[in-house]
């Protein structure tokens, strides 16, 4: 993968079979942009493999608890 950093945009751009892992979650795609200030990922892929995202179940449970979501909502 190729990594490019855009200081003014506070953005990191990964391209050419980009892969990223954070807190056990994995993101794969042709390109991945990470917007530092927003702590937001954006993945894109024009190829047949598409974008792949793997979020372990324990991360989903933690996310729901942090957002205040209740079971049955």
Tab-separated table of C-alpha atoms in Angstrom:
chain	number	residue	atom	x	y	z
A	1	UNK	CA	0.000	0.000	0.000
A	2	UNK	CA	0.994	3.609	-0.529
A	3	UNK	CA	0.422	6.064	2.326
A	4	UNK	CA	-0.069	9.796	1.711
A	5	UNK	CA	-0.540	12.427	4.440
A	6	UNK	CA	-2.381	15.683	3.730
A	7	UNK	CA	-1.587	18.048	6.586
A	8	UNK	CA	-4.004	20.874	5.671
A	9	UNK	CA	-6.887	18.409	5.388
A	10	UNK	CA	-5.812	16.401	8.452
A	11	UNK	CA	-6.256	13.300	6.276
A	12	UNK	CA	-4.300	10.105	5.667
A	13	UNK	CA	-4.871	8.425	2.288
A	14	UNK	CA	-3.969	4.774	1.741
A	15	UNK	CA	-4.126	3.374	-1.802
A	16	UNK	CA	-3.295	0.264	-3.787
A	17	UNK	CA	-4.776	-2.610	-1.761
A	18	UNK	CA	-5.148	-0.573	1.397
A	19	UNK	CA	-5.673	-2.364	4.715
A	20	UNK	CA	-6.248	-0.854	8.125
A	21	UNK	CA	-6.918	-2.281	11.570
A	22	UNK	CA	-8.243	-0.430	14.605
A	23	UNK	CA	-9.358	-1.955	17.902
A	24	UNK	CA	-9.752	-5.384	16.285
A	25	UNK	CA	-11.831	-4.100	13.352
A	26	UNK	CA	-10.356	-4.510	9.862
A	27	UNK	CA	-10.955	-2.434	6.732
A	28	UNK	CA	-9.791	-3.409	3.229
A	29	UNK	CA	-10.297	-1.668	-0.083
A	30	UNK	CA	-8.623	-0.123	-3.083
A	31	UNK	CA	-8.352	3.150	-1.139
A	32	UNK	CA	-8.969	4.183	2.467
A	33	UNK	CA	-9.113	7.758	3.724
A	34	UNK	CA	-8.813	8.497	7.431
A	35	UNK	CA	-10.044	11.924	8.494
A	36	UNK	CA	-8.058	12.591	11.654
A	37	UNK	CA	-10.162	15.351	13.250
A	38	UNK	CA	-13.426	13.471	12.741
A	39	UNK	CA	-11.853	10.049	13.468
A	40	UNK	CA	-13.741	8.797	10.397
A	41	UNK	CA	-12.784	6.159	7.807
A	42	UNK	CA	-13.931	6.127	4.188
A	43	UNK	CA	-13.085	3.092	2.054
A	44	UNK	CA	-13.603	2.713	-1.692
A	45	UNK	CA	-12.975	0.001	-4.242
A	46	UNK	CA	-13.858	-0.151	-7.899
A	47	UNK	CA	-12.598	-3.712	-8.314
A	48	UNK	CA	-14.538	-6.959	-8.061
A	49	UNK	CA	-13.497	-7.502	-4.438
A	50	UNK	CA	-15.284	-4.377	-3.213
A	51	UNK	CA	-14.741	-3.003	0.276
A	52	UNK	CA	-14.386	-5.477	3.119
A	53	UNK	CA	-15.102	-4.547	6.736
A	54	UNK	CA	-14.757	-6.937	9.652
A	55	UNK	CA	-16.110	-5.763	13.009
A	56	UNK	CA	-15.871	-8.329	15.815
A	57	UNK	CA	-19.100	-8.890	17.757
A	58	UNK	CA	-17.588	-7.589	20.993
A	59	UNK	CA	-16.862	-4.262	19.239
A	60	UNK	CA	-20.502	-3.967	18.164
A	61	UNK	CA	-21.687	-4.630	21.717
A	62	UNK	CA	-19.284	-2.012	23.104
A	63	UNK	CA	-20.375	0.516	20.479
A	64	UNK	CA	-24.058	0.027	21.281
A	65	UNK	CA	-23.393	0.378	25.004
A	66	UNK	CA	-21.402	3.570	24.463
A	67	UNK	CA	-24.159	5.118	22.306
A	68	UNK	CA	-26.860	4.285	24.838
A	69	UNK	CA	-28.683	1.888	22.519
A	70	UNK	CA	-30.948	-0.535	24.310
A	71	UNK	CA	-31.857	-4.030	23.229
A	72	UNK	CA	-35.013	-4.036	21.119
A	73	UNK	CA	-34.574	-0.473	19.784
